[in-house]
Amino acid sequence: MKKTIHLLTLSALTLYLPTAFAGHEYDPDNAEEINEVCAGCHNEFGQGGKQGKYPRIAGLPKNYLQKQLLLFQDRERPNMPMVEHVEKRQMPLADIEDISTYLSQVELKTKLPPADEKAPGFNAYARLEEAKKLMQVPRAEGDIEKGGKIYGRECRSCHGKKGMGKGDTPQLAGQYTQYLWRQVKRFLKGERIHDEDAPDEELLKDFSKEELRDIFAWLSVQDD
Ligand code: HEC
Ligand code: HEC
């Protein structure tokens, strides 16, 4: 019975998404103000932190961000630390729309171009500011080559060629490995639904720990 309700809510949510925000005009000032709250955990540019205790949220697809915020709000996806921040009173639909637009547009760099301090116009301050927007996932343990092969066969069709996401499906490369592992557990426990077209067939259930470890190793070097 519980499952039926859950599925209904999810499909209602999906139907509702494209029309929910129709007519809302993006308000970047409001978005920046909201981001100050998010920054408390996810960092100033949404790059996340504490080795993935807080995931990267910058540059994820807008519809994906909206959907996750609604799932948190409806307690369909567990996230205790965020509960008070996503309550309906705290975060009306217009705010969800604004912060999702804002974050989806943040581009993080993985490295800085070589510095030429003698070049005319070199600006040390600007460079320092740029450096704050860097995010590089540390190399994760595992067999990169094997992982790349499994990824290409099993994940690429949805998560994109280099793990960088595709359409509304989020990127896995450029995301903290520890966070990804935590989501694997959530999928396997049924706390999150991976593929709404086949909610009872968890995509990751037949992979061994080694296979997932190798996939994550491959993903962790895609941003090198
Ligand atoms: C008190 C800390 C905290 C604050 C403040 C916070 N978050 Fe989070 N957020 C988390 C944690 C922890 C997770 C990871 C939950 C998990 O492991 O599933 C998360 C996950 C997310 C995710 C899911 C990312 C993904 O890849 O699926 C999104 C989106 C998100 N937060 C957006 C926001 C936004 C927008 C704000 C500001 C309105 C915000 N968060 C404020 C702690 C916080
Ligand atoms: C049929 C398409 C599909 C395939 C194949 C697929 N995924 Fe996904 N994956 C998704 C979608 C869609 C989401 C976002 C789910 C949501 O909306 O909450 C997702 C989310 C994830 C997440 C959570 C990301 C986050 O930011 O929270 C992880 C981890 C993940 N997938 C791993 C994998 C791995 C590893 C493979 C290959 C073994 C894989 N997926 C194959 C569609 C797919």
Short mmCIF file of C-alpha atoms and ligand atoms in Angstrom, two decimals:
data_model
loop_
_atom_site.label_atom_id
_atom_site.label_comp_id
_atom_site.label_asym_id
_atom_site.label_seq_id
_atom_site.Cartn_x
_atom_site.Cartn_y
_atom_site.Cartn_z
CA MET A 1 0.00 0.00 0.00
CA LYS A 2 2.74 2.41 1.01
CA LYS A 3 4.50 1.83 -2.27
CA THR A 4 1.40 2.73 -4.30
CA ILE A 5 1.08 6.03 -2.51
CA HIS A 6 4.74 6.72 -3.01
CA LEU A 7 4.52 6.07 -6.74
CA LEU A 8 1.43 8.18 -7.11
CA THR A 9 3.13 11.08 -5.40
CA LEU A 10 6.14 10.70 -7.62
CA SER A 11 4.21 10.63 -10.85
CA ALA A 12 2.08 13.54 -9.68
CA LEU A 13 5.30 15.40 -9.04
CA THR A 14 6.65 14.65 -12.48
CA LEU A 15 3.45 15.75 -14.16
CA TYR A 16 3.41 18.82 -12.07
CA LEU A 17 6.96 19.97 -12.65
CA PRO A 18 6.80 21.44 -16.15
CA THR A 19 3.68 23.48 -15.40
CA ALA A 20 4.30 24.31 -11.76
CA PHE A 21 6.49 27.26 -12.47
CA ALA A 22 4.91 28.53 -15.65
CA GLY A 23 4.87 32.29 -15.73
CA HIS A 24 7.44 32.78 -12.99
CA GLU A 25 10.04 35.35 -13.85
CA TYR A 26 13.56 34.52 -12.65
CA ASP A 27 14.71 36.81 -9.86
CA PRO A 28 18.52 36.61 -9.56
CA ASP A 29 18.65 38.80 -6.43
CA ASN A 30 16.28 36.48 -4.63
CA ALA A 31 18.36 33.52 -5.82
CA GLU A 32 21.56 35.01 -4.46
CA GLU A 33 19.94 35.65 -1.12
CA ILE A 34 18.72 32.04 -0.90
CA ASN A 35 22.15 30.81 -1.89
CA GLU A 36 23.62 32.40 1.22
CA VAL A 37 21.69 29.81 3.23
CA CYS A 38 22.76 26.94 0.98
CA ALA A 39 26.36 28.15 1.12
CA GLY A 40 26.43 27.36 4.84
CA CYS A 41 26.78 23.70 3.85
CA HIS A 42 27.26 23.51 0.07
CA ASN A 43 29.80 26.36 -0.07
CA GLU A 44 29.73 29.75 -1.73
CA PHE A 45 29.63 28.45 -5.31
CA GLY A 46 27.67 25.28 -4.65
CA GLN A 47 30.85 23.21 -4.91
CA GLY A 48 29.99 21.18 -1.82
CA GLY A 49 32.47 20.16 0.80
CA LYS A 50 33.73 17.97 3.61
CA GLN A 51 34.71 15.28 1.08
CA GLY A 52 31.13 14.84 -0.02
CA LYS A 53 29.24 15.11 3.22
CA TYR A 54 27.76 18.04 1.30
CA PRO A 55 27.41 17.29 -2.42
CA ARG A 56 28.24 19.59 -5.25
CA ILE A 57 25.03 21.28 -6.39
CA ALA A 58 26.51 23.76 -8.89
CA GLY A 59 25.85 23.07 -12.55
CA LEU A 60 23.32 20.27 -12.04
CA PRO A 61 20.34 20.32 -14.44
CA LYS A 62 17.68 22.79 -13.39
CA ASN A 63 14.82 20.29 -13.51
CA TYR A 64 16.84 17.83 -11.46
CA LEU A 65 17.50 20.44 -8.77
CA GLN A 66 13.83 21.42 -8.63
CA LYS A 67 12.78 17.83 -8.39
CA GLN A 68 15.17 17.05 -5.53
CA LEU A 69 14.08 20.13 -3.58
CA LEU A 70 10.44 19.08 -3.96
CA LEU A 71 11.30 15.54 -2.89
CA PHE A 72 13.07 16.88 0.21
CA GLN A 73 10.12 19.15 0.94
CA ASP A 74 7.66 16.27 0.67
CA ARG A 75 10.02 13.99 2.64
CA GLU A 76 10.08 11.56 -0.25
CA ARG A 77 13.87 11.67 -0.22
CA PRO A 78 15.47 11.64 3.22
CA ASN A 79 17.65 14.62 4.11
CA MET A 80 17.53 15.57 7.78
CA PRO A 81 20.10 18.38 7.60
CA MET A 82 17.97 20.23 5.03
CA VAL A 83 14.51 19.70 6.51
CA GLU A 84 14.13 23.11 8.09
CA HIS A 85 15.46 24.90 5.01
CA VAL A 86 13.01 23.37 2.55
CA GLU A 87 9.78 23.66 4.52
CA LYS A 88 7.04 25.15 2.37
CA ARG A 89 6.95 28.33 4.39
CA GLN A 90 10.70 28.72 4.11
CA MET A 91 10.80 27.77 0.49
CA PRO A 92 7.78 28.50 -1.67
CA LEU A 93 7.76 27.31 -5.29
CA ALA A 94 9.05 30.64 -6.58
CA ASP A 95 12.17 30.22 -4.41
CA ILE A 96 12.69 26.66 -5.62
CA GLU A 97 12.51 27.95 -9.18
CA ASP A 98 14.93 30.81 -8.54
CA ILE A 99 17.61 28.85 -6.67
CA SER A 100 17.43 25.98 -9.18
CA THR A 101 17.91 28.34 -12.11
CA TYR A 102 20.76 30.07 -10.30
CA LEU A 103 22.65 26.91 -9.33
CA SER A 104 22.20 25.26 -12.73
CA GLN A 105 24.03 28.22 -14.27
CA VAL A 106 27.08 28.12 -11.99
CA GLU A 107 30.11 26.78 -13.83
CA LEU A 108 32.88 25.33 -11.72
CA LYS A 109 36.36 24.98 -13.12
CA THR A 110 38.57 21.99 -12.48
CA LYS A 111 41.85 23.82 -12.95
CA LEU A 112 43.22 27.30 -13.47
CA PRO A 113 45.13 28.23 -16.62
CA PRO A 114 48.86 28.74 -15.93
CA ALA A 115 49.50 32.13 -14.34
CA ASP A 116 51.62 34.71 -16.09
CA GLU A 117 52.18 37.29 -13.41
CA LYS A 118 54.13 39.56 -15.71
CA ALA A 119 51.45 39.71 -18.38
CA PRO A 120 49.80 43.10 -18.75
CA GLY A 121 46.47 43.16 -16.97
CA PHE A 122 47.33 40.28 -14.63
CA ASN A 123 45.10 40.62 -11.61
CA ALA A 124 46.10 38.66 -8.54
CA TYR A 125 42.80 39.31 -6.82
CA ALA A 126 40.74 38.11 -9.78
CA ARG A 127 42.87 34.98 -9.88
CA LEU A 128 42.28 34.32 -6.22
CA GLU A 129 38.54 34.68 -6.78
CA GLU A 130 38.73 32.26 -9.73
CA ALA A 131 40.60 29.77 -7.57
CA LYS A 132 37.67 29.67 -5.14
CA LYS A 133 35.50 28.25 -7.90
CA LEU A 134 37.73 25.25 -8.46
CA MET A 135 36.47 21.79 -7.73
CA GLN A 136 38.40 18.60 -8.39
CA VAL A 137 37.25 15.22 -7.22
CA PRO A 138 40.16 13.30 -5.68
CA ARG A 139 41.15 10.10 -7.47
CA ALA A 140 39.07 7.26 -6.03
CA GLU A 141 40.41 3.76 -5.53
CA GLY A 142 39.67 1.12 -8.15
CA ASP A 143 40.46 -0.07 -11.66
CA ILE A 144 39.83 2.90 -13.95
CA GLU A 145 39.97 0.90 -17.16
CA LYS A 146 37.50 -1.74 -16.03
CA GLY A 147 35.28 0.95 -14.55
CA GLY A 148 35.20 2.87 -17.83
CA LYS A 149 34.06 -0.23 -19.69
CA ILE A 150 31.25 -0.98 -17.26
CA TYR A 151 30.24 2.67 -17.25
CA GLY A 152 30.09 2.75 -21.05
CA ARG A 153 27.87 -0.31 -21.12
CA GLU A 154 25.58 0.35 -18.17
CA CYS A 155 25.44 4.03 -17.24
CA ARG A 156 26.47 6.11 -20.22
CA SER A 157 23.14 5.98 -22.04
CA CYS A 158 21.57 8.04 -19.25
CA HIS A 159 24.45 9.81 -17.48
CA GLY A 160 26.21 10.92 -20.64
CA LYS A 161 29.43 10.21 -22.42
CA LYS A 162 31.96 11.29 -19.81
CA GLY A 163 29.64 11.09 -16.84
CA MET A 164 28.78 14.73 -17.27
CA GLY A 165 25.02 14.23 -17.26
CA LYS A 166 22.48 14.34 -20.05
CA GLY A 167 19.19 16.21 -20.19
CA ASP A 168 17.69 16.13 -16.70
CA THR A 169 19.92 13.25 -15.56
CA PRO A 170 22.64 14.50 -13.22
CA GLN A 171 26.36 14.33 -13.75
CA LEU A 172 28.27 11.71 -11.77
CA ALA A 173 31.73 12.88 -12.79
CA GLY A 174 32.68 15.97 -10.80
CA GLN A 175 30.62 14.75 -7.87
CA TYR A 176 32.20 13.54 -4.62
CA THR A 177 32.74 9.80 -4.55
CA GLN A 178 31.65 9.47 -0.94
CA TYR A 179 28.37 11.19 -1.75
CA LEU A 180 27.80 8.85 -4.71
CA TRP A 181 28.31 5.81 -2.49
CA ARG A 182 25.76 7.17 -0.05
CA GLN A 183 23.24 7.46 -2.88
CA VAL A 184 23.92 3.87 -3.95
CA LYS A 185 22.83 2.82 -0.47
CA ARG A 186 19.73 5.00 -0.68
CA PHE A 187 18.75 3.46 -4.02
CA LEU A 188 19.33 -0.07 -2.77
CA LYS A 189 17.27 0.59 0.36
CA GLY A 190 14.46 2.06 -1.73
CA GLU A 191 14.86 5.49 -0.13
CA ARG A 192 15.35 7.00 -3.57
CA ILE A 193 13.98 5.96 -6.92
CA HIS A 194 16.61 5.72 -9.61
CA ASP A 195 14.60 5.20 -12.76
CA GLU A 196 10.99 6.25 -12.58
CA ASP A 197 10.12 4.15 -15.60
CA ALA A 198 11.07 1.04 -13.66
CA PRO A 199 10.78 1.96 -9.97
CA ASP A 200 10.89 -1.65 -8.75
CA GLU A 201 13.96 -2.61 -10.75
CA GLU A 202 16.79 -0.82 -8.99
CA LEU A 203 19.45 -0.31 -11.63
CA LEU A 204 22.36 -0.87 -9.26
CA LYS A 205 21.18 -4.00 -7.51
CA ASP A 206 23.14 -6.49 -9.59
CA PHE A 207 26.48 -4.72 -9.45
CA SER A 208 29.16 -5.99 -7.13
CA LYS A 209 30.94 -3.61 -4.80
CA GLU A 210 34.09 -3.99 -6.92
CA GLU A 211 32.26 -3.07 -10.10
CA LEU A 212 30.80 0.06 -8.52
CA ARG A 213 34.17 0.92 -7.03
CA ASP A 214 35.76 0.68 -10.50
CA ILE A 215 33.02 2.82 -12.05
CA PHE A 216 33.55 5.46 -9.37
CA ALA A 217 37.32 5.31 -9.91
CA TRP A 218 36.79 6.02 -13.61
CA LEU A 219 34.32 8.83 -12.85
CA SER A 220 36.74 10.43 -10.39
CA VAL A 221 39.39 11.05 -13.07
CA GLN A 222 37.08 12.45 -15.75
CA ASP A 223 37.62 15.96 -14.41
CA ASP A 224 41.44 15.71 -14.30
C1 HEC B 1 22.59 22.17 7.02
C2 HEC B 1 23.28 21.78 5.80
C3 HEC B 1 22.61 22.03 4.47
C4 HEC B 1 22.05 23.21 4.01
C5 HEC B 1 21.96 24.56 4.70
C6 HEC B 1 21.61 22.93 2.66
N1 HEC B 1 21.88 21.62 2.33
FE1 HEC B 1 21.48 20.73 0.54
N2 HEC B 1 22.20 18.94 1.25
C7 HEC B 1 22.75 18.75 2.49
C8 HEC B 1 23.16 17.36 2.62
C9 HEC B 1 23.80 16.72 3.84
C10 HEC B 1 22.85 16.74 1.39
C11 HEC B 1 23.10 15.27 1.01
C12 HEC B 1 21.93 14.40 1.39
C13 HEC B 1 22.20 12.95 1.04
O1 HEC B 1 23.25 12.44 1.41
O2 HEC B 1 21.36 12.33 0.37
C14 HEC B 1 22.25 17.77 0.55
C15 HEC B 1 21.78 17.52 -0.74
C16 HEC B 1 21.28 18.50 -1.58
C17 HEC B 1 20.86 18.27 -2.94
C18 HEC B 1 20.90 16.96 -3.70
C19 HEC B 1 22.08 16.93 -4.64
C20 HEC B 1 22.04 15.77 -5.62
O3 HEC B 1 23.02 15.59 -6.37
O4 HEC B 1 21.04 15.05 -5.67
C21 HEC B 1 20.41 19.47 -3.42
C22 HEC B 1 19.83 19.74 -4.80
C23 HEC B 1 20.56 20.44 -2.37
N3 HEC B 1 21.11 19.83 -1.26
C24 HEC B 1 20.23 21.77 -2.49
C25 HEC B 1 20.32 22.71 -1.46
C26 HEC B 1 19.87 24.08 -1.59
C27 HEC B 1 19.30 24.70 -2.84
C28 HEC B 1 20.08 24.67 -0.37
C29 HEC B 1 19.75 26.09 0.06
C30 HEC B 1 18.36 26.44 -0.01
C31 HEC B 1 20.65 23.65 0.52
N4 HEC B 1 20.78 22.48 -0.19
C32 HEC B 1 20.98 23.85 1.84
C33 HEC B 1 22.90 19.72 3.48
C34 HEC B 1 22.48 21.04 3.41
C1 HEC B 2 17.79 4.50 -17.35
C2 HEC B 2 18.66 5.63 -17.08
C3 HEC B 2 19.77 5.44 -16.06
C4 HEC B 2 20.79 4.51 -16.07
C5 HEC B 2 21.03 3.39 -17.07
C6 HEC B 2 21.62 4.81 -14.92
N1 HEC B 2 21.13 5.89 -14.23
FE1 HEC B 2 21.86 6.70 -12.52
N2 HEC B 2 20.39 8.08 -12.49
C7 HEC B 2 19.39 8.20 -13.44
C8 HEC B 2 18.48 9.26 -13.06
C9 HEC B 2 17.25 9.70 -13.84
C10 HEC B 2 18.97 9.79 -11.84
C11 HEC B 2 18.33 10.89 -11.00
C12 HEC B 2 17.26 10.25 -10.14
C13 HEC B 2 16.40 11.27 -9.43
O1 HEC B 2 15.75 12.03 -10.14
O2 HEC B 2 16.41 11.32 -8.20
C14 HEC B 2 20.17 9.03 -11.52
C15 HEC B 2 20.94 9.24 -10.38
C16 HEC B 2 22.08 8.52 -10.06
C17 HEC B 2 22.88 8.75 -8.88
C18 HEC B 2 22.66 9.84 -7.83
C19 HEC B 2 23.25 11.15 -8.31
C20 HEC B 2 23.05 12.30 -7.36
O3 HEC B 2 23.54 13.40 -7.69
O4 HEC B 2 22.43 12.16 -6.32
C21 HEC B 2 23.90 7.83 -8.90
C22 HEC B 2 24.99 7.65 -7.87
C23 HEC B 2 23.73 7.03 -10.11
N3 HEC B 2 22.62 7.48 -10.77
C24 HEC B 2 24.59 6.02 -10.50
C25 HEC B 2 24.44 5.28 -11.67
C26 HEC B 2 25.38 4.26 -12.13
C27 HEC B 2 26.69 3.92 -11.42
C28 HEC B 2 24.87 3.72 -13.26
C29 HEC B 2 25.43 2.60 -14.11
C30 HEC B 2 25.77 1.39 -13.40
C31 HEC B 2 23.60 4.39 -13.52
N4 HEC B 2 23.38 5.33 -12.55
C32 HEC B 2 22.77 4.09 -14.59
C33 HEC B 2 19.23 7.41 -14.57
C34 HEC B 2 20.01 6.31 -14.91
#
